[in-house]
Tab-separated table of C-alpha atoms in Angstrom:
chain	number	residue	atom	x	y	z
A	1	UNK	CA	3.298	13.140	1.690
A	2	UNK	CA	2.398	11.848	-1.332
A	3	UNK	CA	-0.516	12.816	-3.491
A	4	UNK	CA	0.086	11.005	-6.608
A	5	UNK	CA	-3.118	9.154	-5.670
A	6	UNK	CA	-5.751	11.933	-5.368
A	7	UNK	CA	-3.934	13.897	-8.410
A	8	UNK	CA	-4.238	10.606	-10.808
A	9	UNK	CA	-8.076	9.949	-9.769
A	10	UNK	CA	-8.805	13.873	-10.562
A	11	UNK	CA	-6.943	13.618	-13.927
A	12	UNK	CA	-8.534	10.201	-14.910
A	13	UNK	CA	-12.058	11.564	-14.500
A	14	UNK	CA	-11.243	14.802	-15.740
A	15	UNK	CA	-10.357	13.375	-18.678
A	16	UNK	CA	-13.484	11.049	-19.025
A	17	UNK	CA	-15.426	14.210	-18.574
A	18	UNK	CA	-13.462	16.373	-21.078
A	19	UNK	CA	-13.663	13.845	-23.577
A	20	UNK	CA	-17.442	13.243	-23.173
A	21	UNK	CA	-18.389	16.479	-23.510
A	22	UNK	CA	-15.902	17.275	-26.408
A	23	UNK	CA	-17.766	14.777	-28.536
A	24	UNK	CA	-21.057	16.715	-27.596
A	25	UNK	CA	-21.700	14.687	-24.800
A	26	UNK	CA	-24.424	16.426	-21.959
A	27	UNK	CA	-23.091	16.459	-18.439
A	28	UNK	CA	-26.253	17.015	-16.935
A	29	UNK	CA	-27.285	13.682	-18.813
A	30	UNK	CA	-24.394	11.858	-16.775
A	31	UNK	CA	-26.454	12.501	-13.046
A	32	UNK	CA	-28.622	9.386	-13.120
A	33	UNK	CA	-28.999	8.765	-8.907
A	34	UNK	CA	-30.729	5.574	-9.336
A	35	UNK	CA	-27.519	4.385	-11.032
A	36	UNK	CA	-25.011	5.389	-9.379
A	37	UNK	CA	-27.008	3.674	-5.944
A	38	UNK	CA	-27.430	0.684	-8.065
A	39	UNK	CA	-23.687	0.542	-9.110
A	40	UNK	CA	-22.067	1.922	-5.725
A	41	UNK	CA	-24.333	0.440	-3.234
A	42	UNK	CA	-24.387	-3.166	-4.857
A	43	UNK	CA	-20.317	-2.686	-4.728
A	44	UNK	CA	-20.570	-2.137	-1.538
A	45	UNK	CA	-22.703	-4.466	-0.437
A	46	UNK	CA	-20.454	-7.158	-2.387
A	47	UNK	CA	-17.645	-5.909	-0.727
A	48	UNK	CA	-19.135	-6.526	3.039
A	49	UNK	CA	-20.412	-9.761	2.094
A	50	UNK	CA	-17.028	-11.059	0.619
A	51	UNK	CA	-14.753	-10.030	3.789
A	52	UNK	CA	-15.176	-8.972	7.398
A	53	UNK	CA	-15.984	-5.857	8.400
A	54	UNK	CA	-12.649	-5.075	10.195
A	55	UNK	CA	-10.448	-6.143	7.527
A	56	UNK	CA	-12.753	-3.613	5.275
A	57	UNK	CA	-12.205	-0.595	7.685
A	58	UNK	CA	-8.263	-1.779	7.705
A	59	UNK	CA	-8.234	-1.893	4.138
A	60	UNK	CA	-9.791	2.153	4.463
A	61	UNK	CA	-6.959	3.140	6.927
A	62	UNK	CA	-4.157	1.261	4.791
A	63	UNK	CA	-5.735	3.700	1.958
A	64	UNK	CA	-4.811	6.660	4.527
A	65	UNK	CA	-1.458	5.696	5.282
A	66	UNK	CA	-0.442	5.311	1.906
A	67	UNK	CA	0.364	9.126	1.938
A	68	UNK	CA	2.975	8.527	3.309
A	69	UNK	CA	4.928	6.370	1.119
A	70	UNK	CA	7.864	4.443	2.185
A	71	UNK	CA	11.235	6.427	0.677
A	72	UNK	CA	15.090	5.832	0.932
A	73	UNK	CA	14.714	8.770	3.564
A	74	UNK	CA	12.907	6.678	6.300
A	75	UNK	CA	15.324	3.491	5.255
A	76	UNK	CA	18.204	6.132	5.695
A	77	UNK	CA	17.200	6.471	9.030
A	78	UNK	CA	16.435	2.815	10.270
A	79	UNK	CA	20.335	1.525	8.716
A	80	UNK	CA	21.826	4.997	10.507
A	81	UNK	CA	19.613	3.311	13.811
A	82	UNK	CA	21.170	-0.252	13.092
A	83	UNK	CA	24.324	0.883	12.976
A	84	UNK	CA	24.744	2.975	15.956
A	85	UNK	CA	23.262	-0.145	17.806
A	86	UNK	CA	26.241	-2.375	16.344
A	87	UNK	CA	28.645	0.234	17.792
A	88	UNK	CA	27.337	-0.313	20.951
A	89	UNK	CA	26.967	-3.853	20.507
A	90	UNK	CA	30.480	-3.996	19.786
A	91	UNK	CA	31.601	-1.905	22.643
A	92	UNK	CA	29.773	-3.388	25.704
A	93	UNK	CA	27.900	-6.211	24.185
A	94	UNK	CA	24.589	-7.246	24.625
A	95	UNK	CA	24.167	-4.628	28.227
A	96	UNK	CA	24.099	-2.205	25.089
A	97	UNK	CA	20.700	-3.588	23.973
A	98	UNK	CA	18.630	-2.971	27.082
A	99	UNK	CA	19.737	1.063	26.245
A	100	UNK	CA	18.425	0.824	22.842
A	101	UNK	CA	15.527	-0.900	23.848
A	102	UNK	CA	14.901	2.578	25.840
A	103	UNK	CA	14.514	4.571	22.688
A	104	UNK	CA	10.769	5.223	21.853
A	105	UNK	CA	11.367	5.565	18.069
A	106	UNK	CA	11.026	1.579	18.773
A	107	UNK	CA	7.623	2.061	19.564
A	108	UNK	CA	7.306	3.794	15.775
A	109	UNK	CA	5.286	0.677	13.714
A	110	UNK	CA	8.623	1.141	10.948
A	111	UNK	CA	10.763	-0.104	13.928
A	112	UNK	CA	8.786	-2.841	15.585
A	113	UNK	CA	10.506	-5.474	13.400
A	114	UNK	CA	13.849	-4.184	15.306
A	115	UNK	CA	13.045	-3.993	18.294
A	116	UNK	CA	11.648	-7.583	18.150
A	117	UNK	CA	14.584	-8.519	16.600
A	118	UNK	CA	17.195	-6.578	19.590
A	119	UNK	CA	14.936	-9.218	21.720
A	120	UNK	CA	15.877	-12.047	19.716
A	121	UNK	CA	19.732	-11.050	20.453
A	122	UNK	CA	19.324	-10.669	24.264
A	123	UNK	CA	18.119	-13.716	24.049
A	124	UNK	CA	21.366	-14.891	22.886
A	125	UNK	CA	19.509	-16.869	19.606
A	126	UNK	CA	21.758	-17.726	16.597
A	127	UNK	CA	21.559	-15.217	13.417
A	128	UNK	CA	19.338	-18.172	11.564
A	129	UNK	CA	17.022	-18.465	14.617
A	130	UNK	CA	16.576	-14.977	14.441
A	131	UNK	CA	16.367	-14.458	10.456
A	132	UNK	CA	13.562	-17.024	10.876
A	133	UNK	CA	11.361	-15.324	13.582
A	134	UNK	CA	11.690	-11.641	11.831
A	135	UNK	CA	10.840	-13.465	8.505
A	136	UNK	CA	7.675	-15.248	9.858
A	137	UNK	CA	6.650	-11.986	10.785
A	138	UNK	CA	6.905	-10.390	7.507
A	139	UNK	CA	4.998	-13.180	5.852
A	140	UNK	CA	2.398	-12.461	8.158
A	141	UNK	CA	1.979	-8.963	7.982
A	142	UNK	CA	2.547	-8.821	3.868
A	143	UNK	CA	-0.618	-11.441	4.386
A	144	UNK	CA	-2.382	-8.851	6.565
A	145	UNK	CA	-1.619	-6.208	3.715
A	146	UNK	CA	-2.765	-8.383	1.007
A	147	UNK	CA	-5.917	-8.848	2.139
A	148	UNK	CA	-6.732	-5.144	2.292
A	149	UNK	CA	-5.452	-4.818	-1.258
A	150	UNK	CA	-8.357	-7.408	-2.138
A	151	UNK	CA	-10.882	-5.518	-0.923
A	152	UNK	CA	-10.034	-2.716	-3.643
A	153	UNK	CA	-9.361	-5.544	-5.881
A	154	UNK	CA	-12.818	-7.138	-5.243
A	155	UNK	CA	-14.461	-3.803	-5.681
A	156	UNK	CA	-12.549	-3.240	-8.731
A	157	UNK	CA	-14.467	-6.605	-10.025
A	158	UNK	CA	-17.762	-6.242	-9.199
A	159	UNK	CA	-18.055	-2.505	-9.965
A	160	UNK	CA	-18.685	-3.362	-13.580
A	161	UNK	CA	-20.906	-6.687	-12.794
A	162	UNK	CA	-23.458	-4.291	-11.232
A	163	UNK	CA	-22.835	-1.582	-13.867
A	164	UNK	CA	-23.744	-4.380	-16.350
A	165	UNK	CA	-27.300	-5.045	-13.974
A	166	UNK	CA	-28.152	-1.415	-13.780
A	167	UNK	CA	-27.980	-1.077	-17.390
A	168	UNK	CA	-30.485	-4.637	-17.580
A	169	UNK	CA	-32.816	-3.467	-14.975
A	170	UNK	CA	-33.216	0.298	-16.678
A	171	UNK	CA	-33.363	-1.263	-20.098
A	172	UNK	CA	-36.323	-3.482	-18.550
A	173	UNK	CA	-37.871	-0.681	-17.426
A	174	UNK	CA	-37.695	1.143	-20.905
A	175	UNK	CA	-38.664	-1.783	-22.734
A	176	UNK	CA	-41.480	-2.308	-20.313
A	177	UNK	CA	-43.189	0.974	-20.749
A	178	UNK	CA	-43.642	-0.121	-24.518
A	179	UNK	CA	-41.939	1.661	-27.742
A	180	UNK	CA	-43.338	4.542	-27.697
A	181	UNK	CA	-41.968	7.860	-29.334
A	182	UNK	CA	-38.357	7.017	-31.081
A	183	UNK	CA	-36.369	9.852	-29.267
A	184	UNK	CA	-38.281	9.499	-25.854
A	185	UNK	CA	-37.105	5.388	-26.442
A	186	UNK	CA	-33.939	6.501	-27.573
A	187	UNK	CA	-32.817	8.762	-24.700
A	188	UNK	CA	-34.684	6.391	-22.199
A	189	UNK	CA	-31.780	3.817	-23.983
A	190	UNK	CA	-29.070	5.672	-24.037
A	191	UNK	CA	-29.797	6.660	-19.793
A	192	UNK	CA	-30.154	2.884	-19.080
A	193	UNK	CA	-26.371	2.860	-20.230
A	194	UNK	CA	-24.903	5.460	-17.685
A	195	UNK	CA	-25.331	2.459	-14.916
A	196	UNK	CA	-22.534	0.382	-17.152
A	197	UNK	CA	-20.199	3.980	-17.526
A	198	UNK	CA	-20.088	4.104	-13.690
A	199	UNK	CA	-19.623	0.723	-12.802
A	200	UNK	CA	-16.345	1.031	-15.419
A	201	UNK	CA	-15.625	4.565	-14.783
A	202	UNK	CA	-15.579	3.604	-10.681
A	203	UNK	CA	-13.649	0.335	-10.899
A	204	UNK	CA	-10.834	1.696	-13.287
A	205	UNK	CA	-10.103	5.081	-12.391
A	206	UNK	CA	-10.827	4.448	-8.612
A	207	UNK	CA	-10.416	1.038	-7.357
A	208	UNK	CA	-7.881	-1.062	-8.926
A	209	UNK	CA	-5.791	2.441	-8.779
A	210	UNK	CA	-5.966	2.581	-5.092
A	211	UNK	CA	-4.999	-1.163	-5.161
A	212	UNK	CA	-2.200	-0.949	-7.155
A	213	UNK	CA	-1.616	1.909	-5.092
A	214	UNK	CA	-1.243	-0.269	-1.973
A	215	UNK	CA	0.588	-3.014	-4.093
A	216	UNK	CA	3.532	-0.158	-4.486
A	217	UNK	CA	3.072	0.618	-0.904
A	218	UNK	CA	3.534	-3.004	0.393
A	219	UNK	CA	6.210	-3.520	-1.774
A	220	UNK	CA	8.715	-0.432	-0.320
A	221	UNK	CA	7.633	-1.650	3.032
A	222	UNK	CA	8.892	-4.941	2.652
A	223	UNK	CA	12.387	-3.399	1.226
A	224	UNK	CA	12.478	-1.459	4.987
A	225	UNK	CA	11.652	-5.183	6.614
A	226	UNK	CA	14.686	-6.743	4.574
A	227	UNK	CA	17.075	-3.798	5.485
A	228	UNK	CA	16.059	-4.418	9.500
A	229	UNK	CA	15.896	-8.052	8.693
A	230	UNK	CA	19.643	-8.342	7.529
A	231	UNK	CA	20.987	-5.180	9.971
A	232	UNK	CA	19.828	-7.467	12.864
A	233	UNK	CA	21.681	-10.419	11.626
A	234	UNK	CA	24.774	-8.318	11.004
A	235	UNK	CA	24.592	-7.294	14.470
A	236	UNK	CA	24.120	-10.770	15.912
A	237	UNK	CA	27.266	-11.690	13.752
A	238	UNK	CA	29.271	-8.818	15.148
A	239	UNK	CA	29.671	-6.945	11.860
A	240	UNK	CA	31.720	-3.896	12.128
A	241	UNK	CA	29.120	-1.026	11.644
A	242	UNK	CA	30.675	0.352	8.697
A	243	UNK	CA	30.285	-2.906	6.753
A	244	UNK	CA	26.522	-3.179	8.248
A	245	UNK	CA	26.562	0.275	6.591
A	246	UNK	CA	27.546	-0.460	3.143
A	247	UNK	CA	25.623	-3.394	3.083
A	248	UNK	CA	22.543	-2.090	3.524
A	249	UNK	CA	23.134	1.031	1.650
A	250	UNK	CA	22.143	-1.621	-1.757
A	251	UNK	CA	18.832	-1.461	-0.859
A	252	UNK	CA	18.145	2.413	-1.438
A	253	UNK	CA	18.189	1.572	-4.973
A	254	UNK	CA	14.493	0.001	-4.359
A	255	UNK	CA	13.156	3.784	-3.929
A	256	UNK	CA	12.826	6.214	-6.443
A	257	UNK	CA	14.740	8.693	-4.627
A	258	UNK	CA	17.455	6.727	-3.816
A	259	UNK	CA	19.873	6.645	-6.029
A	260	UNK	CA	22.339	8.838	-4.645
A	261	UNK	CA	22.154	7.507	-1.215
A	262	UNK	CA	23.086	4.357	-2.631
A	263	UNK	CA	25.966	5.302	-4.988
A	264	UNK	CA	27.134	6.939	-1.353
A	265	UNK	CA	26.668	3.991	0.409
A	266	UNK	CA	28.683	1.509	-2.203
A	267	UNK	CA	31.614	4.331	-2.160
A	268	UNK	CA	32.461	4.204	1.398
């Protein structure tokens, strides 16, 4: 699991609030409710109007998953997967398949793209056919995931827009009621300006984070697609496992934690 998220959003506000307060800043002065519905529910309501409602609640659960990070661990896994399959292959041809169709870590949505692709071999398709087909359906699921990073993206924007019209509509208010007392009119002012720190505070230390967040995400994941995407080829092309192996081994370098998986990998 990976917290990196929740641990950056705590820091980043914990160190708006530090620094407020250490230059004599009130936190009491900072819970203004009529801003924060202004700023949060206009966001929101910009959001829902910009893109539908289940691409919003899949943008939520792509939020969730991101937890759990891709890592050289899980790719370790699917090229150990690919290349017992090519030792089968090898061995009793494409019988072998309809075995490894059988195994329900298939079923697991990091495998899908091979077991689509073990179809695409019984069905005795050339290694371009099949390249083709497994990279039509990365294009449409990085699509898929891009459109849940806009929604973050989108929230990122408009967060300040309506921080900007909270701040207008208080400072109508204040100027409304007339200029009365100079410190009532200054704290009235100085209030009217929270609406713009949340719509800021919100869209940078919340938003865009979780969408670059997602960015990092999608990225890794379509590293594990290229690995499956090339072991299946290999297999089509009767590779000898050990070479499917090695090959594939290059692309731990794409994970933080891969390094030494992949300096095993190129020394075999």
């Amino acid at each position: 699991m990976d917290f990196s998220l929740i641990i950056g959003v705590i820091v980043g506000f914990g160190a708006l609030l530090f620094g407020y307060s250490h230059e004599g800043g009130n936190l009491a002065a900072l819970k203004a409710i009529s801003s924060f519905v202004i700023v949060f529910g206009g966001t929101v309501g910009a959001v829902i109007a910009s893109f539908p409602l289940r691409d919003i609640v899949q943008a939520f659960k792509g939020v969730a998953a991101s937890f759990r990070v891709p890592h050289s661990g899980t790719t370790e896994k699917i090229i150990t997967k690919i290349s017992d399959i090519s030792s089968s292959y090898r061995a009793e041809g494409v019988t072998a398949l309809d075995s490894a169709l059988q195994d329900p870590d298939l079923n697991k949505e990091e495998y899908l793209l091979l077991k689509e692709g073990l179809i695409l071999i019984q069905e005795m398709l050339d290694p371009e056919d099949i390249q083709y087909v497994l990279e039509s359906d990365i294009r449409a699921y990085k699509h898929k995931k891009q459109t849940e990073i806009s929604v973050f993206e989108s929230a990122g924007g408009f967060s300040p827009t309506m921080g900007v019209i909270g701040t207008v509509m208080s400072l109508v208010v204040v100027l409304g009621s007339g200029f009365g007392d100079p410190t009532e009119l200054a704290t009235s002012i100085s209030t009217a300006f929270i609406a713009t720190l949340y719509g800021v505070g919100l869209a940078n230390v919340i938003y865009l984070p979780i969408a670059n967040k997602l960015k990092g995400v999608l990225k890794r994941s379509l590293v594990q697609k290229e690995v499956i995407v090339d072991g299946v080829c290999l297999i089509a092309k009767g590779s000898l496992p050990r070479t499917i192996e090695n090959e594939l081994s290059l692309y731990h370098q794409a994970f933080p934690d891969g390094q030494k998986r992949y300096r095993q990998g190129i020394e075999n």
